[in-house]
mmCIF file of C-alpha atoms in Angstrom:
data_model
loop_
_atom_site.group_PDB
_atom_site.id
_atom_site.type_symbol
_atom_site.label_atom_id
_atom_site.label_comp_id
_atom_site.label_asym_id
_atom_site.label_seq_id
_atom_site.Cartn_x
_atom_site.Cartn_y
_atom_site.Cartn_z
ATOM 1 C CA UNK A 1 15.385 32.293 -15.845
ATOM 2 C CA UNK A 2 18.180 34.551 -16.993
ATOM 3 C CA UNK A 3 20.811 31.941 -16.532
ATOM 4 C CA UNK A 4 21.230 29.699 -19.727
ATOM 5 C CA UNK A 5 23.859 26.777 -20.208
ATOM 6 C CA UNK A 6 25.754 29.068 -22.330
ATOM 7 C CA UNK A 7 26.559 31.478 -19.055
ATOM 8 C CA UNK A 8 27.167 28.864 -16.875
ATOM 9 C CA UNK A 9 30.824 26.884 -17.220
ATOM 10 C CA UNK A 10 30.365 23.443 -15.588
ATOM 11 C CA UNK A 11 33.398 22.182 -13.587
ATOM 12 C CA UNK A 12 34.050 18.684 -14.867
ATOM 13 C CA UNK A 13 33.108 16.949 -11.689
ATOM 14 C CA UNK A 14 30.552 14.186 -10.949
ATOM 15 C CA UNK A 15 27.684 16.673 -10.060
ATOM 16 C CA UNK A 16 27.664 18.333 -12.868
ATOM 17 C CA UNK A 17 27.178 14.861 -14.926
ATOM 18 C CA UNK A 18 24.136 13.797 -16.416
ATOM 19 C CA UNK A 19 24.749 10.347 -14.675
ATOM 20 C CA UNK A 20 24.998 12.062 -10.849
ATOM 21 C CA UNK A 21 22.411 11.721 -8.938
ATOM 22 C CA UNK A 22 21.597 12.269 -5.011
ATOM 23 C CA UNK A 23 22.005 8.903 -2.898
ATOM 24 C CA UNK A 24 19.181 10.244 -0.822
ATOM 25 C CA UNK A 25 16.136 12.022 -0.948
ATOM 26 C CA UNK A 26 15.675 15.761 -1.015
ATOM 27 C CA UNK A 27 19.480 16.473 -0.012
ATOM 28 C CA UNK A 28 22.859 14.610 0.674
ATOM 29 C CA UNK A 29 25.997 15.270 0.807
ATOM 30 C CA UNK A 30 26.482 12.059 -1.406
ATOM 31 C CA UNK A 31 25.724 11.177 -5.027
ATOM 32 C CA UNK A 32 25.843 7.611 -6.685
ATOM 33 C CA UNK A 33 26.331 7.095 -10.862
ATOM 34 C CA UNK A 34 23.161 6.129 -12.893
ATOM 35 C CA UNK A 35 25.541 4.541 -15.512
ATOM 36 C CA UNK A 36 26.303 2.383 -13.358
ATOM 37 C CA UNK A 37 25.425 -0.940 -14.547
ATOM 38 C CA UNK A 38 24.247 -2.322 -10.646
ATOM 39 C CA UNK A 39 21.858 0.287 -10.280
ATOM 40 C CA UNK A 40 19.825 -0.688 -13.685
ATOM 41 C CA UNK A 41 17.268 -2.534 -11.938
ATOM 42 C CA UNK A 42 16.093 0.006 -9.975
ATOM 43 C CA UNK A 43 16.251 3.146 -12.491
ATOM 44 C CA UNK A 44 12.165 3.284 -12.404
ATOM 45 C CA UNK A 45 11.934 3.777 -8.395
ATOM 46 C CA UNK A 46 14.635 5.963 -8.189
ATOM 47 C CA UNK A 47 14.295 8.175 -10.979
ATOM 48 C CA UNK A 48 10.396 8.648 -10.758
ATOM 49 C CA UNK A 49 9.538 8.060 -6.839
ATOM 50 C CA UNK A 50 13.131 8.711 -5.397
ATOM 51 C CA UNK A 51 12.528 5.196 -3.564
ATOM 52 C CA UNK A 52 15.989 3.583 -2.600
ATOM 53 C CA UNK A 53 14.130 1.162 -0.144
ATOM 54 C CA UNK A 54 15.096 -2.096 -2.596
ATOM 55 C CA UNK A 55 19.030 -0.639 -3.163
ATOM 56 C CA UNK A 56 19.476 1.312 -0.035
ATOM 57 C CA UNK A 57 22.788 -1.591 0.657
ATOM 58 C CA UNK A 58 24.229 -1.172 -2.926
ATOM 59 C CA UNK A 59 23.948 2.880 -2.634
ATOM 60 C CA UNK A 60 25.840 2.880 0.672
ATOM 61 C CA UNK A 61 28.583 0.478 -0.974
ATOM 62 C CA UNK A 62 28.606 2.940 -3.837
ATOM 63 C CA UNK A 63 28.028 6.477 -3.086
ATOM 64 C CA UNK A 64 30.499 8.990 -3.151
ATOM 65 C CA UNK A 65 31.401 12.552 -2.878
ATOM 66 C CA UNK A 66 29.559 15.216 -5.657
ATOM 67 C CA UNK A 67 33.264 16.925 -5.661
ATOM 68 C CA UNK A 68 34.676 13.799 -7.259
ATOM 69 C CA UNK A 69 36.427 14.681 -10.126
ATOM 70 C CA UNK A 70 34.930 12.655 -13.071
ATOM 71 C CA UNK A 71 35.376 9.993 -14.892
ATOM 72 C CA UNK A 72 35.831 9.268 -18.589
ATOM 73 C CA UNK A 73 31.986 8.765 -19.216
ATOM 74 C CA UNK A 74 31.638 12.583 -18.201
ATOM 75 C CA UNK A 75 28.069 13.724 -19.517
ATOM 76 C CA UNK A 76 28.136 17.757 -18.691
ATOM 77 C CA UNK A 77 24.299 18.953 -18.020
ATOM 78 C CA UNK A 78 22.914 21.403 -20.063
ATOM 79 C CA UNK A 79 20.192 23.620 -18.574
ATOM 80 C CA UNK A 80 17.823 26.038 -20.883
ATOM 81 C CA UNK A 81 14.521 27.363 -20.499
ATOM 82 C CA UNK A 82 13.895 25.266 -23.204
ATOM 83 C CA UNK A 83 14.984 22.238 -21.739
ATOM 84 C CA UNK A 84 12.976 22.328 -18.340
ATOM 85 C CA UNK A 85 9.415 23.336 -17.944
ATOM 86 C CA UNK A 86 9.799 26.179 -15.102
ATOM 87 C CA UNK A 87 6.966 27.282 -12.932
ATOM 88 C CA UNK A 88 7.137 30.581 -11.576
ATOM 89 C CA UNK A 89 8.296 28.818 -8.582
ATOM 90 C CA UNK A 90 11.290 26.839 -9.814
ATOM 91 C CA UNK A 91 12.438 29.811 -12.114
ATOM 92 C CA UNK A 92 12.673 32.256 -9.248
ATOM 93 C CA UNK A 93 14.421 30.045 -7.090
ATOM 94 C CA UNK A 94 16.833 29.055 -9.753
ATOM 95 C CA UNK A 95 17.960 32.934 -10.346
ATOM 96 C CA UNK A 96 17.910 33.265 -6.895
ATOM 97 C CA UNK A 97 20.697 30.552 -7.296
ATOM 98 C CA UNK A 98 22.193 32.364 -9.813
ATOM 99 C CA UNK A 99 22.484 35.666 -7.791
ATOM 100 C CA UNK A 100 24.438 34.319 -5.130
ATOM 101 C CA UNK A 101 26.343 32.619 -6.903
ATOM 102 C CA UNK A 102 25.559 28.943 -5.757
ATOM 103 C CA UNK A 103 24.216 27.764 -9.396
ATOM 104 C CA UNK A 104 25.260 24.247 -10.167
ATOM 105 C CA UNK A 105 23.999 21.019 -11.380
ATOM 106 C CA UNK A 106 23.612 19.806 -7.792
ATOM 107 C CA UNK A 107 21.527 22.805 -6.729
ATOM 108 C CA UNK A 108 19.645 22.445 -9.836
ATOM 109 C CA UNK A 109 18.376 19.276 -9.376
ATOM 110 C CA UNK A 110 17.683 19.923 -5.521
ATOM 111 C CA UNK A 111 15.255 23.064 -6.598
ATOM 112 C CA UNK A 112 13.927 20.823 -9.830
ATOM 113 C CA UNK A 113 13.004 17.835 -7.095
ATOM 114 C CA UNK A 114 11.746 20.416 -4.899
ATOM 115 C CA UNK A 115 9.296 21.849 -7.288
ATOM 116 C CA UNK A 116 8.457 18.876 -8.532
ATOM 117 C CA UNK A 117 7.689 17.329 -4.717
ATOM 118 C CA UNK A 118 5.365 20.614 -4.769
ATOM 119 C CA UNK A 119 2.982 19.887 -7.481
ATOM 120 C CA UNK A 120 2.477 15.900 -6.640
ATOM 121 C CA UNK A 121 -1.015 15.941 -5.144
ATOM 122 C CA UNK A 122 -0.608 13.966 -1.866
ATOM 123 C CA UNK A 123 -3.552 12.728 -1.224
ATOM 124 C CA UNK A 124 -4.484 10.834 -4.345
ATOM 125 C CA UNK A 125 -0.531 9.297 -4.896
ATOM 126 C CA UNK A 126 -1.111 5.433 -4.836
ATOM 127 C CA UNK A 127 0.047 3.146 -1.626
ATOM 128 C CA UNK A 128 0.539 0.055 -3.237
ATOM 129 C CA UNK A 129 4.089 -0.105 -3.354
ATOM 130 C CA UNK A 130 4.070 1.531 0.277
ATOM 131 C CA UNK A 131 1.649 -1.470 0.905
ATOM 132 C CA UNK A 132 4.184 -4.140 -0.952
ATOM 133 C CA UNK A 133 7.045 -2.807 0.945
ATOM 134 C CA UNK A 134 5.277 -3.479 4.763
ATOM 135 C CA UNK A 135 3.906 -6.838 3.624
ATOM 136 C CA UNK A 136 7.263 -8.019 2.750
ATOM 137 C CA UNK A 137 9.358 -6.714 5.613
ATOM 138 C CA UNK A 138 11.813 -9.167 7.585
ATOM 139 C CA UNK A 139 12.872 -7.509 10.064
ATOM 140 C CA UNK A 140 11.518 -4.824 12.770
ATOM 141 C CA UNK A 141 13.625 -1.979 11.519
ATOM 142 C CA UNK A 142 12.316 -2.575 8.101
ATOM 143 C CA UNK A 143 8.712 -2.978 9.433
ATOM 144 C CA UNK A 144 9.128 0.238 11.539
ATOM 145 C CA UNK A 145 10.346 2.218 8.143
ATOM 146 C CA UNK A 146 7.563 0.906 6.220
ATOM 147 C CA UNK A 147 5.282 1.870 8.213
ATOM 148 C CA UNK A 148 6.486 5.666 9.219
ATOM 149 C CA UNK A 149 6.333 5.718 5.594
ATOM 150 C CA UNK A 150 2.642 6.190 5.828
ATOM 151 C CA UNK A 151 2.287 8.575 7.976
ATOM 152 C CA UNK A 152 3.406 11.561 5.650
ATOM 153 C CA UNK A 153 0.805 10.777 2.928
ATOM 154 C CA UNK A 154 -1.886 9.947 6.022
ATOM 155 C CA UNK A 155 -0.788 13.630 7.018
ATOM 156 C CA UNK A 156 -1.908 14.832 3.388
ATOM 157 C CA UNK A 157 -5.648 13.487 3.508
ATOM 158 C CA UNK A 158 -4.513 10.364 1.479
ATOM 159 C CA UNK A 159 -6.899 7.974 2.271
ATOM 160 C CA UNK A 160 -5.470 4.988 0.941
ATOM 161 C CA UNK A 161 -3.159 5.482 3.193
ATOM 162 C CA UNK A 162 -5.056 5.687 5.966
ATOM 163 C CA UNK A 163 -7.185 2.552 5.278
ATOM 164 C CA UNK A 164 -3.779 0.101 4.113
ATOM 165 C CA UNK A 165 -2.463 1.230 7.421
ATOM 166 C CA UNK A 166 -5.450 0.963 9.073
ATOM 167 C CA UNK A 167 -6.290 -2.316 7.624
ATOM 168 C CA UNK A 168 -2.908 -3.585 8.649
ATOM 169 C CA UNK A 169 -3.139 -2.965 12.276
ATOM 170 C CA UNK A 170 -7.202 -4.616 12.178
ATOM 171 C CA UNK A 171 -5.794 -8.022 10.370
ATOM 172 C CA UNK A 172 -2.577 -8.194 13.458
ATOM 173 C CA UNK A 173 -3.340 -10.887 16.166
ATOM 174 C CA UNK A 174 -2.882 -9.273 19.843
ATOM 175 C CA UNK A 175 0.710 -8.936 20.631
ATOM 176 C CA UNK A 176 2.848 -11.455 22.598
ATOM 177 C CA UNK A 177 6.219 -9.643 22.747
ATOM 178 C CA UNK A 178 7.241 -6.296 23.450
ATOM 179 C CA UNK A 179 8.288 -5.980 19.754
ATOM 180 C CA UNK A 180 5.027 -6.626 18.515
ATOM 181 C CA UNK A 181 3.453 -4.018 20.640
ATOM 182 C CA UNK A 182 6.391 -1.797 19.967
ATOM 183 C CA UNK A 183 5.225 -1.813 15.994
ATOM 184 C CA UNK A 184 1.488 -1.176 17.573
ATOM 185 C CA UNK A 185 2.208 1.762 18.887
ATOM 186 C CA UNK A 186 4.405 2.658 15.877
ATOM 187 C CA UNK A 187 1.600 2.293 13.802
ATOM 188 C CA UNK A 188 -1.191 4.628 15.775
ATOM 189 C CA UNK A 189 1.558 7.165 16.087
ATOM 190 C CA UNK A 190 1.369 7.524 12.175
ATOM 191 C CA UNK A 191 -2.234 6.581 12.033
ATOM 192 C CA UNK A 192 -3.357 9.686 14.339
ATOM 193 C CA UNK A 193 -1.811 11.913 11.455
ATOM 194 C CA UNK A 194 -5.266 11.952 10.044
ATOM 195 C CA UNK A 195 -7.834 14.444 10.530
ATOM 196 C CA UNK A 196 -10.290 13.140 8.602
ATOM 197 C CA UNK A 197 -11.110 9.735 10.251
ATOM 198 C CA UNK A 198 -10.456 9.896 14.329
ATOM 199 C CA UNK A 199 -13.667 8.402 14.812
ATOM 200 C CA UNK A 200 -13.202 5.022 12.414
ATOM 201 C CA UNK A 201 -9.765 4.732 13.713
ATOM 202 C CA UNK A 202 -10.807 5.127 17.820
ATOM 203 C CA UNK A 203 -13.565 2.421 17.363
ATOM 204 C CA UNK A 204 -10.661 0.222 16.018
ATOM 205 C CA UNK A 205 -8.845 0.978 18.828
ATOM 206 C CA UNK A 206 -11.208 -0.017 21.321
ATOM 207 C CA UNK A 207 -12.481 -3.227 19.586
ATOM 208 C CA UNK A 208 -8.365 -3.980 19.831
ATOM 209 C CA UNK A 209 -8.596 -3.644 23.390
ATOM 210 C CA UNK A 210 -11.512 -5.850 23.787
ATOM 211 C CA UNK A 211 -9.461 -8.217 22.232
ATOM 212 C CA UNK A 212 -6.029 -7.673 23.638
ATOM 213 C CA UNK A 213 -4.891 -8.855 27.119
ATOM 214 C CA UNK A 214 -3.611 -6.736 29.857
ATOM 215 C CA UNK A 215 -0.174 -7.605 31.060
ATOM 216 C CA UNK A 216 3.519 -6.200 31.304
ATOM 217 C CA UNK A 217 3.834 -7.166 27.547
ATOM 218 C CA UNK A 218 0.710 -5.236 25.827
ATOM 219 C CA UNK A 219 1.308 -2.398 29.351
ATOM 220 C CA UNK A 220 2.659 -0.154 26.562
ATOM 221 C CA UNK A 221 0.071 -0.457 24.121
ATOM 222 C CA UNK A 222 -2.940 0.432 26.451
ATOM 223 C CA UNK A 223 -1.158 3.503 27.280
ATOM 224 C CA UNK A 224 -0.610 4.850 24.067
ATOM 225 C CA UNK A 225 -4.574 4.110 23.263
ATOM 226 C CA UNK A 226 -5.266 5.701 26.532
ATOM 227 C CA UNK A 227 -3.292 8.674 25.015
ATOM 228 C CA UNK A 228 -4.895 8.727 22.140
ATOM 229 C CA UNK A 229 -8.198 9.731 23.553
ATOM 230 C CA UNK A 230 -6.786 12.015 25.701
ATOM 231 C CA UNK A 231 -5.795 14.138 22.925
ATOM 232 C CA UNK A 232 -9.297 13.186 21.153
ATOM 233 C CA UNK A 233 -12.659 15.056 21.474
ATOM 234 C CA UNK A 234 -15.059 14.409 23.953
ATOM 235 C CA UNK A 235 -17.590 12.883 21.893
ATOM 236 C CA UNK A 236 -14.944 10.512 20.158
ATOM 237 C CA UNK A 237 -13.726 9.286 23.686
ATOM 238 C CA UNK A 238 -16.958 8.907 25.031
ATOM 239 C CA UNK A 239 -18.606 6.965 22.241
ATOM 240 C CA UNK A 240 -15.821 4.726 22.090
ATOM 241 C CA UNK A 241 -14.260 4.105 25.365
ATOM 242 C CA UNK A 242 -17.971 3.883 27.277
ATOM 243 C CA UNK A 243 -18.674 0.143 26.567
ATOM 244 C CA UNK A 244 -15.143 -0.425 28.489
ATOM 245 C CA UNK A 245 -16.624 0.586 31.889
ATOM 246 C CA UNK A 246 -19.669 -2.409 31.728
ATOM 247 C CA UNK A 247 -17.453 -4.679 30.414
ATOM 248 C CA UNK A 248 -16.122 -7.384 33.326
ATOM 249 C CA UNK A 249 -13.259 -8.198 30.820
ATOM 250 C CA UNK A 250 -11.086 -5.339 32.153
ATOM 251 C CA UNK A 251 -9.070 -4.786 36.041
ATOM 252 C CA UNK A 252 -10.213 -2.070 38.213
ATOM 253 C CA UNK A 253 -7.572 0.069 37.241
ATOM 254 C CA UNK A 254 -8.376 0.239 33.662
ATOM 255 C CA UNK A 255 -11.916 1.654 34.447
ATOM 256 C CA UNK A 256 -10.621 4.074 36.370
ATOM 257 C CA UNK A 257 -8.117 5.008 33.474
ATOM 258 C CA UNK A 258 -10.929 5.309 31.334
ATOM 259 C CA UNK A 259 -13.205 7.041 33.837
ATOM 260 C CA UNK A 260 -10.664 9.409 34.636
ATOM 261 C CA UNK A 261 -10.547 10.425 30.559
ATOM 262 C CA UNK A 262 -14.248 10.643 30.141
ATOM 263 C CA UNK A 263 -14.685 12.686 33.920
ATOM 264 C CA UNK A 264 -12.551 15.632 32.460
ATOM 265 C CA UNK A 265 -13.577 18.992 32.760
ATOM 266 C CA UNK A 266 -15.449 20.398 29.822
ATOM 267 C CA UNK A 267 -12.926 23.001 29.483
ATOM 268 C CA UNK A 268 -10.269 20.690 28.401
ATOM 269 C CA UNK A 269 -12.013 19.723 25.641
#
């Protein structure tokens, strides 16, 4: 990087403060103030997992603009080569930043974050938290949150993602209010991220079934199943859905459903 913090003349505003830091992750057009006394409890998730999940009220009460002019506790950044370990990555996006001219502490941080985000491998970062935060949701909004939380890492072969979530939706009793089914199919939608384990997860699915009756309240949850294998392979759907059509537990029209998946042509496979 060419640009040192001798070149570059910071404008005594809040972004360019040691303190500033983005209410959000990966970009926001609002920054809250780590020297703020409020926000000391939750320095560890924020700095180190940019997790705003246990503070998310107190940073909407206290965010503000990164134009702000600052305040007396003013720390102006400093930014060397010496300073910040730069991959090839971060150092050519950073005089990239310099070239047109768009070089401040803001857009520093964003590409530092960035690169940073970049070299976390996915698929081995731990769940429990992820797994802490579900258990102890309240509400259905937070539930729904916790759980599309998942469904990034279950994208990125983490597989202690993929069983927590997975576990989760095993351990629920069968739904007996549209909510409940609504945060069903919330969960397969993050659950069929994987690649790695359709076949675990469509046996689950079934066995759910089996134990899950049909009516206007759980309507919505067959149907997203049902969709579920028919964007599965044939062997998956077959395997798992067959023990359906012998069973007397399920209504004409479900076997048909479920004949009418395994029936397709070959070529839609």
């Amino acid at each position: 990087m060419d640009t040192t913090s001798d070149e570059l003349e910071l404008e005594r505003v809040c972004t360019n403060c040691n303190y500033c830091f983005l209410s959000e992750p990966f970009a926001s057009d609002f920054v809250i103030c780590l020297n703020d006394p409020e926000f000391e409890p939750y320095l560890d998730e924020i700095l180190e997992e940019q997790d705003f999940s246990r503070c998310q009220d107190l940073v909407k009460q206290k965010r503000f603009s990164w134009e702000q002019e600052a305040c007396p506790d003013f720390d102006p950044m400093e930014f060397s080569d010496e300073d910040i370990p730069l991959s090839p990555e971060l150092s050519n996006a950073i005089d990239q930043l310099a070239k047109d001219g768009n070089l401040t502490s803001e857009t520093i941080q964003q590409a530092i974050f960035e690169d940073m985000v970049d070299e976390i491998d996915w698929a081995k970062v731990p769940v429990e938290k992820y797994v802490e935060r579900l258990d102890n949701a309240k509400t259905p909004e937070a539930r729904k949150k916790a759980v599309q939380s998942f469904g990034g890492l279950i994208s990125q072969k983490n597989k202690a993602a993929f069983n927590a979530l997975f576990s989760y939706l095993k351990d629920l009793p069968p739904p007996t209010t549209v909510e409940q089914t609504h945060l069903r199919i919330e969960i397969l939608r993050q659950l069929k991220f994987t690649l790695n384990f359709q076949k675990k997860l469509a046996r689950l699915l079934v066995k759910d079934l089996f134990r899950t009756p049909s009516n206007n309240t759980t309507r919505g949850w067959y149907t997203a199943v049902f969709r579920f294998f028919e964007g599965s392979s044939a062997d998956i759907a077959e395997e798992a859905l067959a023990p359906m059509l012998g069973s007397p537990q399920f209504s004409y029209r479900i076997k048909e459903r479920v004949k009418n998946i395994l029936e397709r042509p070959n070529d839609y496979w």
